[in-house]
XYZ file of C-alpha atoms in Angstrom:
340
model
C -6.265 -16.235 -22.489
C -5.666 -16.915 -25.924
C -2.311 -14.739 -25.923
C -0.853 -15.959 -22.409
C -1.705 -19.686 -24.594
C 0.383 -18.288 -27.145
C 3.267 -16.940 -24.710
C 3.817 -19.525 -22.666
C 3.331 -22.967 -25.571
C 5.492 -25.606 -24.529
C 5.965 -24.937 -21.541
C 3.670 -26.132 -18.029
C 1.856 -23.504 -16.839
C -1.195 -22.329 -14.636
C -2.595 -18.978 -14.026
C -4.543 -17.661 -10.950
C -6.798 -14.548 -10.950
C -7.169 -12.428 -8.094
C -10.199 -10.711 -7.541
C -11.158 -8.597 -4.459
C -14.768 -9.143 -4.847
C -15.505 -6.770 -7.436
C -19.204 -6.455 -8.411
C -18.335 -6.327 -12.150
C -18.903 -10.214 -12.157
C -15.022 -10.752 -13.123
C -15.071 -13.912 -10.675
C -18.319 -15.683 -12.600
C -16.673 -15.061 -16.100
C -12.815 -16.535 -14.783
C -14.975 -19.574 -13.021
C -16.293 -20.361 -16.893
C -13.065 -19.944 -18.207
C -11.839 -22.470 -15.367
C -14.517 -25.083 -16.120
C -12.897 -25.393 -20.022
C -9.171 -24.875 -18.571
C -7.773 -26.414 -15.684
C -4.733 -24.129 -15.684
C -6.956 -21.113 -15.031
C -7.939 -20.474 -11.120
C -9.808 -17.433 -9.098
C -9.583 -16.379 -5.980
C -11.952 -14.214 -4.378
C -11.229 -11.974 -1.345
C -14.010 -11.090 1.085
C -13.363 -8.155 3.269
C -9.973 -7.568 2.385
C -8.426 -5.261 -0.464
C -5.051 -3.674 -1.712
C -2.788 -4.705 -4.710
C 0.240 -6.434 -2.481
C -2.002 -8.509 -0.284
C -3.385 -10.175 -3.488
C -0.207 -10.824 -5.002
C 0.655 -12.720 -1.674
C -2.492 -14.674 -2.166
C -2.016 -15.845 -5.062
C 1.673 -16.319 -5.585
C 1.143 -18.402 -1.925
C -2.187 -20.620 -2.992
C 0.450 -22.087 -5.652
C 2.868 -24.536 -5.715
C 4.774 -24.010 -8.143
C 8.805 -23.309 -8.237
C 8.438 -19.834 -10.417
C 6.121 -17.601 -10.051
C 5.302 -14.637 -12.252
C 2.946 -11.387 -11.015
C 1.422 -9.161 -14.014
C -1.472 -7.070 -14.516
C -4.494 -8.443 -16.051
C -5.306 -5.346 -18.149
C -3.026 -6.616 -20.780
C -0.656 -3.566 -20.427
C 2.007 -6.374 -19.291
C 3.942 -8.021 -22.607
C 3.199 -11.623 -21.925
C 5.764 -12.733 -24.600
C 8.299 -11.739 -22.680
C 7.410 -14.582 -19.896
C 8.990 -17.023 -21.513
C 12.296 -15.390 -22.337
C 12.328 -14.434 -18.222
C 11.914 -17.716 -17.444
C 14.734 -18.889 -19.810
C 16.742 -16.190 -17.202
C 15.903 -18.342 -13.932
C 16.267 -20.988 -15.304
C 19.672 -20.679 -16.574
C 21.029 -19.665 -12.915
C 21.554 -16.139 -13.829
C 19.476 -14.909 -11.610
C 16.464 -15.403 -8.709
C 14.308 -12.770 -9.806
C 13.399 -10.739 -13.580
C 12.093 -8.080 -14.035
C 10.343 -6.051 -16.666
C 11.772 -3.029 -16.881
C 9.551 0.016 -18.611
C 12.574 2.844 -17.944
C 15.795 0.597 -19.457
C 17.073 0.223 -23.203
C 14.409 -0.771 -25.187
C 11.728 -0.254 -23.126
C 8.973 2.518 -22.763
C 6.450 4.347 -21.184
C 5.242 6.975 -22.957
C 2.468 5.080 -24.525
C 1.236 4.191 -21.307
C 1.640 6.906 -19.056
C 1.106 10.226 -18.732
C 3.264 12.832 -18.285
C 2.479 13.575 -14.876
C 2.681 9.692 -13.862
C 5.788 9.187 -15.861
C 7.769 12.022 -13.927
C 6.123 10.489 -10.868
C 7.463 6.836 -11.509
C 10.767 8.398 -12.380
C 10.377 10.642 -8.517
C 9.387 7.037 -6.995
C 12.403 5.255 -8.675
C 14.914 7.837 -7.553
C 13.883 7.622 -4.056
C 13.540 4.165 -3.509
C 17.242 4.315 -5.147
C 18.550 6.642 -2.920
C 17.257 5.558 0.311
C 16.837 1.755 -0.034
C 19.755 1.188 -2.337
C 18.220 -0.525 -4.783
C 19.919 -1.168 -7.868
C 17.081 -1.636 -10.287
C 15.997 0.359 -12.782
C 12.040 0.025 -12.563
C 11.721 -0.983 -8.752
C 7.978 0.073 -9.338
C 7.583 -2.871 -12.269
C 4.479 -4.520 -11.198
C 5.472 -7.006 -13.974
C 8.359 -9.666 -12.554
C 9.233 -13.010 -12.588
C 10.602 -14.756 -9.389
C 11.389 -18.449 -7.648
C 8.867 -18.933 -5.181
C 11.030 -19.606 -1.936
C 12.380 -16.029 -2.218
C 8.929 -14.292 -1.895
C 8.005 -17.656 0.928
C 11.030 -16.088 2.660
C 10.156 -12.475 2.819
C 6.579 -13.155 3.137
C 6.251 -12.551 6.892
C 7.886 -8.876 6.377
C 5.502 -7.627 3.775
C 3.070 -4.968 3.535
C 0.151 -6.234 2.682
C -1.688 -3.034 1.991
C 0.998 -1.149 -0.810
C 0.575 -1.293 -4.548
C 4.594 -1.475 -5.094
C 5.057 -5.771 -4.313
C 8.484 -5.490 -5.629
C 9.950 -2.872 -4.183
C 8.658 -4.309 -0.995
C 10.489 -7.660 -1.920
C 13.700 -6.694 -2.758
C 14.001 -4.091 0.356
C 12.508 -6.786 2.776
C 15.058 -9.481 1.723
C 17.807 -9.953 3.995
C 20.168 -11.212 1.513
C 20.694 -9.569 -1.552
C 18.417 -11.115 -3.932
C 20.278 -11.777 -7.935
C 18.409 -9.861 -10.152
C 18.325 -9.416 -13.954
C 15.572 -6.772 -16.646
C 14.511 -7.419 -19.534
C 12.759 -4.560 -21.558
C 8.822 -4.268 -22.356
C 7.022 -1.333 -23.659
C 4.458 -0.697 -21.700
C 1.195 0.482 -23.680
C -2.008 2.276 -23.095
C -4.891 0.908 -20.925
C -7.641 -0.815 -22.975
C -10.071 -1.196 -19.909
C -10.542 0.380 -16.731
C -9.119 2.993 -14.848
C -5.458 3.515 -13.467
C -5.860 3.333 -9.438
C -3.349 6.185 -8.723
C -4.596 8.437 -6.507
C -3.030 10.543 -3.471
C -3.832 7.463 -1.239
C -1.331 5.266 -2.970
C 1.113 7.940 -3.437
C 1.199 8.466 0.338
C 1.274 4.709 0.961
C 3.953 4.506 -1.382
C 5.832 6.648 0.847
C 5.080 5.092 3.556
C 6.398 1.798 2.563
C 9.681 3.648 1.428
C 10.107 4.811 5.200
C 9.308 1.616 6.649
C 12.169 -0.139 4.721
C 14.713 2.638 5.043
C 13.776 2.718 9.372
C 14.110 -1.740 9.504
C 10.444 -1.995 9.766
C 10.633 -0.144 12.899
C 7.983 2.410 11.685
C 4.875 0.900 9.783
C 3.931 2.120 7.513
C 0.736 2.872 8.270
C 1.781 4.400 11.745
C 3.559 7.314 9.850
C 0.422 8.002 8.024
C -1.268 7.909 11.310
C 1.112 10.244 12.698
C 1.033 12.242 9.381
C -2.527 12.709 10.063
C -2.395 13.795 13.415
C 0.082 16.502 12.779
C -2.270 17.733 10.066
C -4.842 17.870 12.766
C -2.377 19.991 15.091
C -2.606 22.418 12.344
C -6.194 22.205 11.626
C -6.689 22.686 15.428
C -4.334 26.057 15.775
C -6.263 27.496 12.701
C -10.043 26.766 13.707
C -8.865 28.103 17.311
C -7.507 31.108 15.965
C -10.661 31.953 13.373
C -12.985 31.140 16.323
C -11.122 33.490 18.472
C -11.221 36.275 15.820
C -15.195 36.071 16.285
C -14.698 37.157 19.781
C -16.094 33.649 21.221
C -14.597 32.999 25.066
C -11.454 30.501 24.586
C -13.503 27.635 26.225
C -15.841 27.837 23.149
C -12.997 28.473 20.944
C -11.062 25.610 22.484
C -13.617 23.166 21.893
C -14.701 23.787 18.652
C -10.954 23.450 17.611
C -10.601 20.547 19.287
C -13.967 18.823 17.260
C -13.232 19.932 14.355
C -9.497 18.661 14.136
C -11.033 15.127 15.622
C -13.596 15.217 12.950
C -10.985 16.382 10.538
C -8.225 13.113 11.891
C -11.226 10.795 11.481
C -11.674 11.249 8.096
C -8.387 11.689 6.784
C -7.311 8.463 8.709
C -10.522 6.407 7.434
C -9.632 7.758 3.552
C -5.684 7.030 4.008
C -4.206 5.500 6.576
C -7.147 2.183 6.973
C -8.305 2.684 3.695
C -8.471 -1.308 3.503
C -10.735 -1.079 6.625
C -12.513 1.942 5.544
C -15.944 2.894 7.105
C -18.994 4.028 5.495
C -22.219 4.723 5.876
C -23.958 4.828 9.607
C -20.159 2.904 10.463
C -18.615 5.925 9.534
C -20.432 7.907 12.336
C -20.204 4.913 15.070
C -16.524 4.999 13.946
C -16.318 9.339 14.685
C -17.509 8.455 18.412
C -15.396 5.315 18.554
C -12.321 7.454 17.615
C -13.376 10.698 19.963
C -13.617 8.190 22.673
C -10.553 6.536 22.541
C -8.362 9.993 21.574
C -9.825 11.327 24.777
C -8.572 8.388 26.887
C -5.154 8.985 24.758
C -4.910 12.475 25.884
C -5.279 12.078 29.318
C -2.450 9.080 29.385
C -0.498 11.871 27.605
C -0.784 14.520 29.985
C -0.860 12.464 32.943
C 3.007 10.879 31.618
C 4.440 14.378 30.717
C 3.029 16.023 34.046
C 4.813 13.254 35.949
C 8.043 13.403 33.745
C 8.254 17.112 34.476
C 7.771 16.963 38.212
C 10.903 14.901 38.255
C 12.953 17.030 35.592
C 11.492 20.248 34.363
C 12.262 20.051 31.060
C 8.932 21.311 29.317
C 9.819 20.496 25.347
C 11.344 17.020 26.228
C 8.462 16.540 28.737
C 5.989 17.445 26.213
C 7.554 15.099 23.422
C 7.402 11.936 25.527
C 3.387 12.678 26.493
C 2.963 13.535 23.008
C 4.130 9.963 21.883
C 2.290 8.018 24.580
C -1.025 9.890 23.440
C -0.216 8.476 19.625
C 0.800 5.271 20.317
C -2.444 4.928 22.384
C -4.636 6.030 20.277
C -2.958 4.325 16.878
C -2.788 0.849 18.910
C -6.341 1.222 20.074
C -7.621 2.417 17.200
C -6.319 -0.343 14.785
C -7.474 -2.916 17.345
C -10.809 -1.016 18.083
C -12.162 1.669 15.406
C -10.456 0.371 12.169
C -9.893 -3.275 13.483
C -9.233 -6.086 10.656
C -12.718 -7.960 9.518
């Protein structure tokens, strides 16, 4: 606190911690700092998790005119806050940011060299298919006038670790942007949360923009999933069959294990916010089974009807196949993985 003091002297300023109830008593210790500072304030999230989400939270409990998101690991430059504020102010823009991959800035310090090819990967694509202009669209460190994230608010992903990507691609007007250059240096504390979950939410999100939110994200990892489970499905069939077991025995094995295999690939990925543990995890297996039997029926029972009327067996097939997903992802988001 005594840096961001430091940074920001002069100038009127509060900061707001977001905490999604950690058990590492991080709430308790910004709650003392609070009682000695009146610009300091905590949030605490029950039941609800994911880096964008808490952004929203906080940049939304405040009403101020500029608002600024930044790690709290101290990997973010805080004296560069006030010279992006100096930018908004001014007019030149509606939204900084700090750029890790421009002149004068870097990354090495702070990333490895698998996660710095990554971010580059990330940047390219989001480039490419979104059309953004920036050079660090993953920044998690910007600076921005509070109406333009109040604007986009209603279109964001609440469950995606990139918050400014999402803003920028969600805006319907193009949004004035300017980067300034930090170096971005090692982590003091903690652990980096970059695992193949993000990566494939990351993805997500990037599809989700480039289709005009007409595919969530989180349906494409749901329908990721389940093509995974096609393929899990074909290969415990075909193993089963090599043991000389009759195809009903086969057939149903298959079919268990690739539900069993769906289950748990959607409770690690695709609701990870929701995710299920414990004796929930196996009320959550039947829950699933239940309603993914329901879906196939609907599925077959569409496509049998389509192709009495036009024989057209792949087409047919398709249009069951996509009644049996969008069954079981609506039912399952409302039902198995619904929001606490």
């Amino acid at each position: 606190m005594d840096r961001l003091r430091q940074a920001l002297a002069g100038i009127s300023w509060e900061v707001v911690f977001v905490d999604d109830d950690s058990k590492d008593g991080t709430i308790d210790f910004i709650r003392r700092l609070a009682l000695r500072d009146h610009r300091i304030r905590g949030i605490r999230r029950i039941g609800r998790r994911g880096l964008a989400g808490a952004c929203m939270e906080g940049i939304l409990s405040s009403s101020a005119p500029i608002v600024a998101v930044m790690d709290a690991d101290l990997q973010h430059d805080e004296r560069r806050l006030a010279e992006m504020l100096a930018i908004l102010k001014s007019g030149e823009a509606d939204l900084v940011v700090a750029t890790r991959f421009d002149d004068g800035g870097g990354a090495n310090g702070g990333l490895s060299r698998i996660r710095h090819l990554g971010s580059r990967l990330a940047i390219r694509l989001a480039q490419t298919l979104l059309g953004v202009v920036l050079a660090d669209p993953m920044s998690g460190f910007f600076m921005t006038r509070r109406e333009i994230v109040e604007r986009v608010a209603p279109r964001l992903s609440q469950h995606g670790f990139k918050i400014l990507l999402d803003i920028v691609a969600s805006s319907p007007a193009a949004i004035r942007t300017e980067e300034v250059p930090f170096t971005f240096p090692p982590r003091l504390h903690g652990e980096s949360k970059l695992d193949a979950s993000v990566v494939t939410e990351y993805l997500g999100l990037v599809v989700a923009k480039a289709s005009g939110d007409l595919i969530s994200a989180r349906f494409l990892l749901f329908g990721l999933v389940g093509f995974c489970g096609v393929i899990v499905h074909l290969t415990v069939l075909y193993l089963l069959l090599r043991q000389e077991l009759s195809f009903v025995v086969a057939q149903t094995g298959a079919m268990l294990g690739a539900m069993l295999f769906n289950f748990t690939l959607n409770n690690a990925l695709t609701y990870r916010d929701r995710r299920r543990r414990g004796w929930r995890f196996v009320t959550g297996l039947i829950l699933f089974a239940s309603l993914c039997s329901v879906g196939v029926i609907a599925g077959v029972g569409v496509s049998a009807a389509l192709y009495q009327d036009s024989p057209q067996w792949w087409l047919d097939g398709i249009a069951g196949a996509l009644v049996g997903a969008l069954w079981n992802y609506v039912t399952n988001s409302a039902i198995t993985w619904r929001a606490h």
